[in-house]
Coordinates of C-alpha atoms in Angstrom, one line a residue:
M1 CA 3.9 25.3 6.6
P2 CA 1.1 22.7 7.3
L3 CA 1.8 19.3 8.7
V4 CA 2.5 16.8 5.8
V5 CA 2.0 13.1 6.4
D6 CA 3.0 10.5 3.8
V7 CA 0.8 7.4 4.4
H8 CA 1.9 5.6 1.3
T9 CA 5.7 5.2 1.3
H10 CA 7.7 1.9 1.2
V11 CA 10.9 0.4 2.4
Y12 CA 12.7 -2.9 1.8
P13 CA 14.6 -3.4 5.2
P14 CA 18.1 -4.8 4.8
A15 CA 17.0 -8.3 6.1
Y16 CA 14.3 -8.4 3.4
M17 CA 16.9 -7.4 0.7
R18 CA 19.2 -10.2 1.8
M19 CA 16.4 -12.7 1.6
L20 CA 15.5 -11.5 -2.0
R21 CA 19.1 -11.7 -3.0
G22 CA 19.2 -15.4 -2.0
R23 CA 16.2 -16.3 -4.2
K24 CA 16.1 -17.4 -7.9
T25 CA 12.4 -17.2 -8.5
V26 CA 10.0 -14.2 -8.4
P27 CA 10.4 -12.1 -6.3
Y28 CA 14.2 -11.9 -6.3
V29 CA 17.1 -9.4 -6.6
H30 CA 19.8 -9.8 -9.1
D31 CA 23.2 -8.1 -8.5
P32 CA 24.9 -7.4 -11.9
F33 CA 28.4 -8.6 -10.8
D34 CA 29.7 -8.0 -14.3
N35 CA 29.1 -4.3 -13.8
P36 CA 29.8 -3.1 -10.2
N37 CA 28.6 0.4 -11.1
A38 CA 25.1 -0.8 -11.9
D39 CA 22.3 -0.9 -9.4
P40 CA 20.7 -4.3 -8.4
R41 CA 17.7 -5.3 -10.3
L42 CA 14.4 -6.1 -8.6
I43 CA 12.3 -8.7 -10.4
I44 CA 9.0 -8.3 -8.6
L45 CA 6.3 -9.2 -11.2
S46 CA 6.0 -12.4 -13.1
S47 CA 6.0 -10.4 -16.3
D48 CA 9.5 -9.2 -15.4
D49 CA 11.0 -12.7 -15.3
D50 CA 11.2 -13.2 -19.1
P51 CA 14.0 -15.6 -20.0
S52 CA 14.5 -13.8 -23.3
I53 CA 15.6 -10.7 -21.4
P54 CA 19.1 -10.6 -19.9
L55 CA 19.1 -10.7 -16.1
S56 CA 20.9 -7.3 -16.1
H57 CA 17.8 -5.8 -17.8
R58 CA 14.9 -7.6 -16.1
G59 CA 12.7 -5.8 -13.6
R60 CA 13.7 -2.4 -12.4
P61 CA 16.9 -1.0 -10.9
V62 CA 16.8 -0.4 -7.2
D63 CA 19.2 1.9 -5.4
S64 CA 19.7 2.7 -1.7
S65 CA 16.4 4.7 -1.6
Y66 CA 14.7 1.3 -1.2
W67 CA 16.4 0.3 2.0
D68 CA 18.4 3.2 3.4
I69 CA 16.3 5.2 5.9
S70 CA 18.7 8.2 5.7
V71 CA 17.8 8.5 2.0
K72 CA 14.1 8.4 3.0
L73 CA 14.6 11.2 5.5
S74 CA 16.5 13.2 2.8
F75 CA 13.6 12.7 0.4
M76 CA 11.1 13.9 3.1
R77 CA 13.2 17.0 3.8
Q78 CA 13.4 17.8 0.1
H79 CA 9.6 17.6 -0.4
G80 CA 8.4 19.2 2.8
I81 CA 7.2 15.9 4.4
N82 CA 7.1 15.8 8.2
V83 CA 5.9 12.3 8.9
S84 CA 6.2 9.1 6.9
V85 CA 4.2 6.0 7.7
I86 CA 6.5 3.4 6.1
S87 CA 5.4 0.0 5.0
L88 CA 7.0 -3.1 3.5
A89 CA 6.6 -2.9 -0.3
N90 CA 4.9 -5.6 -2.3
P91 CA 5.0 -8.6 -2.4
W92 CA 5.3 -8.4 1.4
L93 CA 5.6 -11.9 2.9
D94 CA 3.1 -13.6 0.6
F95 CA 5.7 -15.9 -0.9
I96 CA 7.3 -17.0 2.4
E97 CA 7.3 -20.8 3.2
P98 CA 4.5 -21.4 5.8
A99 CA 6.9 -22.6 8.5
E100 CA 8.9 -19.4 8.2
A101 CA 6.1 -16.9 7.9
Q102 CA 5.8 -16.0 11.6
M103 CA 9.5 -15.6 12.0
W104 CA 9.8 -13.3 9.1
A105 CA 6.8 -11.2 10.1
E106 CA 8.2 -10.7 13.6
R107 CA 11.7 -9.9 12.3
I108 CA 10.4 -7.4 9.8
N109 CA 8.0 -5.7 12.2
D110 CA 10.5 -5.5 15.0
D111 CA 12.9 -4.0 12.5
L112 CA 10.3 -1.4 11.4
E113 CA 9.6 -0.5 15.1
A114 CA 13.3 -0.2 15.9
T115 CA 13.9 2.1 12.9
C116 CA 11.0 4.4 13.8
A117 CA 12.1 4.6 17.5
K118 CA 15.6 5.4 16.6
V119 CA 14.7 8.1 14.0
N120 CA 12.1 9.7 16.3
K121 CA 14.4 9.7 19.3
E122 CA 17.2 11.4 17.4
A123 CA 14.8 14.0 15.9
D124 CA 13.2 14.9 19.3
P125 CA 15.2 13.5 22.3
E126 CA 12.9 15.1 24.9
G127 CA 9.7 14.5 23.1
L128 CA 8.7 18.1 23.2
L129 CA 8.3 19.1 19.5
K130 CA 5.1 19.1 17.5
L131 CA 4.9 16.8 14.5
E132 CA 5.2 19.7 12.1
D133 CA 8.5 20.8 13.7
K134 CA 10.5 17.5 13.1
E135 CA 10.9 14.4 11.0
S136 CA 9.0 11.4 12.3
L137 CA 8.5 7.8 11.2
F138 CA 5.6 5.4 12.0
A139 CA 4.9 2.1 10.3
M140 CA 2.4 -0.4 8.9
G141 CA 3.2 -4.0 9.9
A142 CA 3.5 -7.0 7.6
L143 CA 1.4 -10.1 8.2
P144 CA 2.4 -13.8 8.0
L145 CA -0.4 -14.6 5.6
S146 CA 1.3 -17.8 4.3
A147 CA 1.3 -19.3 7.8
P148 CA -0.4 -22.7 8.1
E149 CA -3.0 -21.3 10.6
A150 CA -5.0 -18.0 10.6
S151 CA -4.3 -17.9 14.3
V152 CA -0.7 -17.0 13.6
V153 CA -1.9 -14.0 11.7
V154 CA -4.3 -13.0 14.4
G155 CA -1.5 -13.4 17.0
E156 CA 0.8 -11.0 15.0
I157 CA -2.1 -8.4 14.7
K158 CA -2.4 -8.5 18.5
R159 CA 1.3 -8.3 19.0
L160 CA 1.6 -5.2 16.8
K161 CA -0.6 -3.3 19.1
T162 CA 2.2 -3.5 21.7
L163 CA 4.7 -1.8 19.4
P164 CA 4.6 1.9 20.0
H165 CA 5.2 3.1 16.4
L166 CA 3.1 0.6 14.5
R167 CA -0.1 2.2 13.2
G168 CA -1.7 -0.5 11.1
V169 CA -1.0 -3.4 8.8
I170 CA -0.4 -3.7 5.0
M171 CA -1.9 -6.6 3.0
G172 CA -2.1 -7.7 -0.6
T173 CA -5.3 -8.8 -2.4
T174 CA -4.8 -12.5 -2.2
G175 CA -5.2 -12.7 1.5
L176 CA -4.5 -16.3 2.6
G177 CA -4.2 -17.3 -1.0
K178 CA -7.8 -17.4 -2.2
G179 CA -8.8 -13.7 -2.3
L180 CA -10.3 -11.4 0.3
D181 CA -13.8 -13.0 0.1
D182 CA -12.3 -16.2 1.6
R183 CA -14.3 -17.1 4.7
A184 CA -11.1 -18.4 6.2
L185 CA -10.1 -14.7 6.6
D186 CA -12.9 -14.0 9.1
P187 CA -10.7 -14.5 12.1
V188 CA -8.3 -11.9 10.6
W189 CA -11.1 -9.4 9.9
E190 CA -12.4 -10.0 13.4
A191 CA -8.9 -9.3 15.0
L192 CA -8.5 -6.2 12.9
Q193 CA -11.9 -4.9 13.9
E194 CA -11.6 -5.8 17.6
S195 CA -8.1 -4.2 17.9
D196 CA -9.2 -1.1 15.9
T197 CA -6.3 -1.7 13.4
L198 CA -6.3 0.0 10.0
M199 CA -5.5 -2.3 7.1
F200 CA -3.7 -0.8 4.2
L201 CA -4.7 -2.7 1.1
H202 CA -2.2 -2.5 -1.7
P203 CA -2.2 -4.3 -5.1
H204 CA 0.6 -6.4 -6.5
Y205 CA -0.6 -9.2 -8.8
G206 CA -2.4 -7.0 -11.4
L207 CA -4.2 -8.7 -14.3
P208 CA -3.0 -11.4 -16.7
D209 CA -0.8 -10.2 -19.6
E210 CA -3.6 -11.3 -21.9
A211 CA -5.7 -8.4 -20.6
F212 CA -3.2 -6.0 -22.1
G213 CA -2.6 -7.7 -25.4
G214 CA -0.1 -10.4 -24.3
T215 CA 3.6 -10.3 -23.5
E216 CA 4.3 -8.5 -26.8
A217 CA 2.3 -5.5 -25.6
T218 CA 3.7 -5.5 -22.0
G219 CA 7.2 -6.0 -23.5
R220 CA 6.7 -3.0 -25.8
Y221 CA 5.2 -0.7 -23.2
G222 CA 7.1 -1.7 -20.0
H223 CA 5.2 -1.3 -16.8
V224 CA 2.7 1.3 -18.0
L225 CA -0.3 -1.1 -18.6
P226 CA 0.1 -3.3 -15.5
L227 CA 0.8 -0.4 -13.1
A228 CA -1.6 2.2 -14.6
L229 CA -4.5 -0.2 -15.2
G230 CA -3.8 -3.6 -13.7
F231 CA -3.1 -2.3 -10.1
P232 CA -6.2 -0.1 -9.9
L233 CA -8.5 -2.8 -11.2
E234 CA -6.9 -5.4 -8.9
T235 CA -7.9 -3.2 -5.9
T236 CA -11.4 -2.6 -7.3
I237 CA -12.0 -6.3 -7.8
A238 CA -10.6 -7.3 -4.4
V239 CA -12.8 -4.9 -2.5
T240 CA -15.9 -5.7 -4.6
R241 CA -15.5 -9.4 -3.8
M242 CA -15.3 -8.4 -0.1
L243 CA -18.5 -6.5 -0.5
L244 CA -20.3 -9.3 -2.4
S245 CA -19.3 -11.9 0.2
G246 CA -20.7 -9.9 3.1
V247 CA -17.4 -9.1 4.8
F248 CA -18.6 -5.6 5.5
D249 CA -21.9 -6.9 6.8
R250 CA -20.2 -9.3 9.3
F251 CA -17.5 -6.7 10.3
P252 CA -19.1 -3.3 10.1
K253 CA -16.3 -1.5 11.9
L254 CA -13.5 -2.8 9.7
K255 CA -11.2 0.0 8.6
I256 CA -9.3 -0.2 5.3
L257 CA -7.1 2.3 3.6
L258 CA -7.0 1.7 -0.2
A259 CA -3.9 2.5 -2.2
H260 CA -4.1 4.7 -5.3
S261 CA -7.4 6.4 -4.3
G262 CA -9.2 3.1 -4.3
G263 CA -8.3 2.2 -7.9
T264 CA -11.4 2.6 -10.0
L265 CA -13.8 1.9 -7.1
P266 CA -15.0 5.5 -6.5
F267 CA -15.7 6.0 -10.2
L268 CA -17.4 2.6 -10.6
A269 CA -19.3 2.4 -7.3
G270 CA -22.6 3.4 -8.9
R271 CA -22.3 0.7 -11.6
I272 CA -21.4 -1.9 -9.0
E273 CA -24.4 -0.9 -6.9
S274 CA -26.7 -1.1 -9.9
C275 CA -25.4 -4.6 -10.9
I276 CA -26.0 -5.8 -7.3
L277 CA -29.6 -4.5 -7.3
H278 CA -30.3 -6.3 -10.6
E279 CA -28.6 -9.6 -9.9
R280 CA -31.0 -12.5 -10.0
K281 CA -28.7 -14.9 -8.2
F282 CA -29.2 -12.9 -5.0
I283 CA -32.2 -13.6 -2.8
S284 CA -33.5 -10.1 -3.4
G285 CA -33.7 -11.1 -7.1
G286 CA -35.3 -14.5 -6.5
G287 CA -32.1 -16.5 -6.3
D288 CA -30.4 -18.5 -3.5
V289 CA -27.4 -16.3 -2.6
Q290 CA -27.6 -13.8 0.2
G291 CA -25.8 -10.9 -1.5
P292 CA -24.5 -7.8 0.4
Q293 CA -26.8 -6.2 2.9
R294 CA -25.1 -2.8 3.0
S295 CA -24.8 -0.3 0.2
I296 CA -21.4 0.2 -1.4
W297 CA -21.9 3.9 -0.8
D298 CA -22.3 3.2 3.0
V299 CA -19.2 1.1 3.0
L300 CA -17.1 3.8 1.2
K301 CA -18.1 6.4 3.7
T302 CA -17.9 4.2 6.8
N303 CA -15.2 1.5 6.3
I304 CA -13.0 2.9 3.5
Y305 CA -10.1 5.5 3.6
L306 CA -8.3 6.6 0.5
D307 CA -4.8 7.8 -0.2
A308 CA -4.4 10.7 -2.7
V309 CA -2.0 8.9 -5.0
V310 CA -4.0 9.4 -8.1
Y311 CA -2.1 12.3 -9.7
G312 CA -5.0 14.4 -11.0
K313 CA -8.0 16.5 -10.0
P314 CA -10.7 14.3 -11.7
G315 CA -9.5 11.3 -9.7
L316 CA -9.4 13.2 -6.4
E317 CA -12.9 14.6 -7.1
A318 CA -14.2 11.0 -7.5
A319 CA -12.4 10.0 -4.3
I320 CA -14.0 12.7 -2.2
A321 CA -17.4 12.2 -3.8
A322 CA -17.2 8.5 -2.8
S323 CA -15.7 8.7 0.7
G324 CA -15.3 12.4 1.7
S325 CA -12.4 14.7 2.0
D326 CA -12.1 13.9 5.7
R327 CA -11.1 10.3 4.7
L328 CA -8.4 11.3 2.1
M329 CA -4.7 11.3 3.0
F330 CA -1.6 12.4 1.1
G331 CA 0.9 9.8 -0.2
T332 CA 4.0 9.6 -2.5
D333 CA 4.6 5.9 -3.3
H334 CA 8.3 6.5 -2.6
P335 CA 10.8 5.1 -3.6
F336 CA 8.9 4.0 -6.7
F337 CA 8.5 6.4 -9.7
P338 CA 11.7 8.3 -9.3
P339 CA 12.6 11.0 -11.9
L340 CA 14.1 9.6 -15.0
D341 CA 15.9 12.8 -15.8
D342 CA 19.0 13.2 -13.5
K343 CA 18.6 17.0 -13.8
E344 CA 15.3 17.0 -12.0
S345 CA 15.7 17.6 -8.2
D346 CA 12.1 17.2 -7.2
W347 CA 10.1 14.0 -7.9
P348 CA 7.3 14.7 -10.4
S349 CA 5.4 11.8 -8.8
V350 CA 5.3 14.0 -5.6
T351 CA 4.9 17.4 -7.0
T352 CA 2.0 16.3 -9.3
N353 CA 0.1 15.0 -6.2
Y354 CA 0.7 18.3 -4.4
K355 CA -0.6 20.3 -7.4
A356 CA -3.6 18.0 -7.8
I357 CA -4.6 18.5 -4.1
H358 CA -4.3 22.3 -4.3
A359 CA -6.2 22.4 -7.5
T360 CA -9.0 20.2 -6.2
F361 CA -9.5 22.2 -3.0
E362 CA -8.6 25.7 -4.4
G363 CA -9.7 28.3 -1.9
K364 CA -10.2 25.7 0.9
S365 CA -7.0 26.0 2.8
D366 CA -8.3 24.1 5.8
T367 CA -9.3 21.1 3.6
V368 CA -5.9 21.2 2.0
K369 CA -4.2 21.0 5.4
D370 CA -6.5 18.1 6.4
V371 CA -5.6 16.1 3.3
L372 CA -1.9 16.8 3.5
G373 CA -1.6 15.8 7.1
G374 CA -4.4 16.6 9.5
N375 CA -6.6 13.6 8.5
A376 CA -3.7 11.1 8.8
A377 CA -2.7 12.5 12.2
Q378 CA -6.2 12.0 13.6
I379 CA -7.0 8.7 11.8
L380 CA -3.7 7.1 12.7
N381 CA -3.3 8.7 16.1
L382 CA 0.1 10.1 15.3
K383 CA 1.7 11.5 18.4

């Protein structure tokens, strides 16, 4: 069997869960004390926190798969995954009070490092086995983005390089609070570039309910519209703002892994490029705004990596056309999207990805191996 590396898989460490249980505003966890057999409810999106809905039905149920690493390992075993690169799930630490941001980032990241070290030591005490012959964990660190100074974020990026099992950082699309085109983020981009740290960009905030027809539509259709459409468009908008503001011009070696195969960015890249070339506000069109100096196609093939969490051949074909098959990596988005049918043993969210990868690269066994694990092992220096 080929090496399989899951680069998109989340955990809520116990300390994080305790923090969420102590909150009353989004994000928070509600324990249905009136029904001890029911799972806690995670209210993670503002659209989940509808006062007209009973607390016991808001958000989504969360079981031990969200915080118990033994469950994660069992999931890996079941689906033939050798390595998981775990990361804190959204909304990360965006909501933390500024004075506590550094403390929580260090606590969470040290917890992730300790978890990875323990699991890897137990799986291979002598350190002699190949990655494909054992179960291993690595991690993406969380950043204290709500800290009062960007220097705190920079300091944590540098500290993470001293932790043996950390292989990057995860970030949402708001950055320091004003989006990823905020010039105040330049020290963060510089630190990521200088330390050669991969940034995993993941959506969370989506689009306003009005974009989907208001709360009536989101109430009727659950999470389908915000997750299927809001998340991919959020990612696309965030990266396009980075491009337009010249982030990739100023930091040409910045490395970013985009969740969900880059949202709609691979498909819309040509349209974005055309609109840039025809924009009169930019100096090239006679205006007074610099505009991006690099082509979006150059950025996609130089700065951008994509996970394969898109669940279909057309999406994967767009991803490889934009960035290349050597920049595409397998992911599961575990523990989100579990089977709704208790009779199902395998998770359709995982098996669908496997099938899409094999269908996209039919007859190209080496490329399949690269996407499933070889690319991640090289890009993230997994050893």
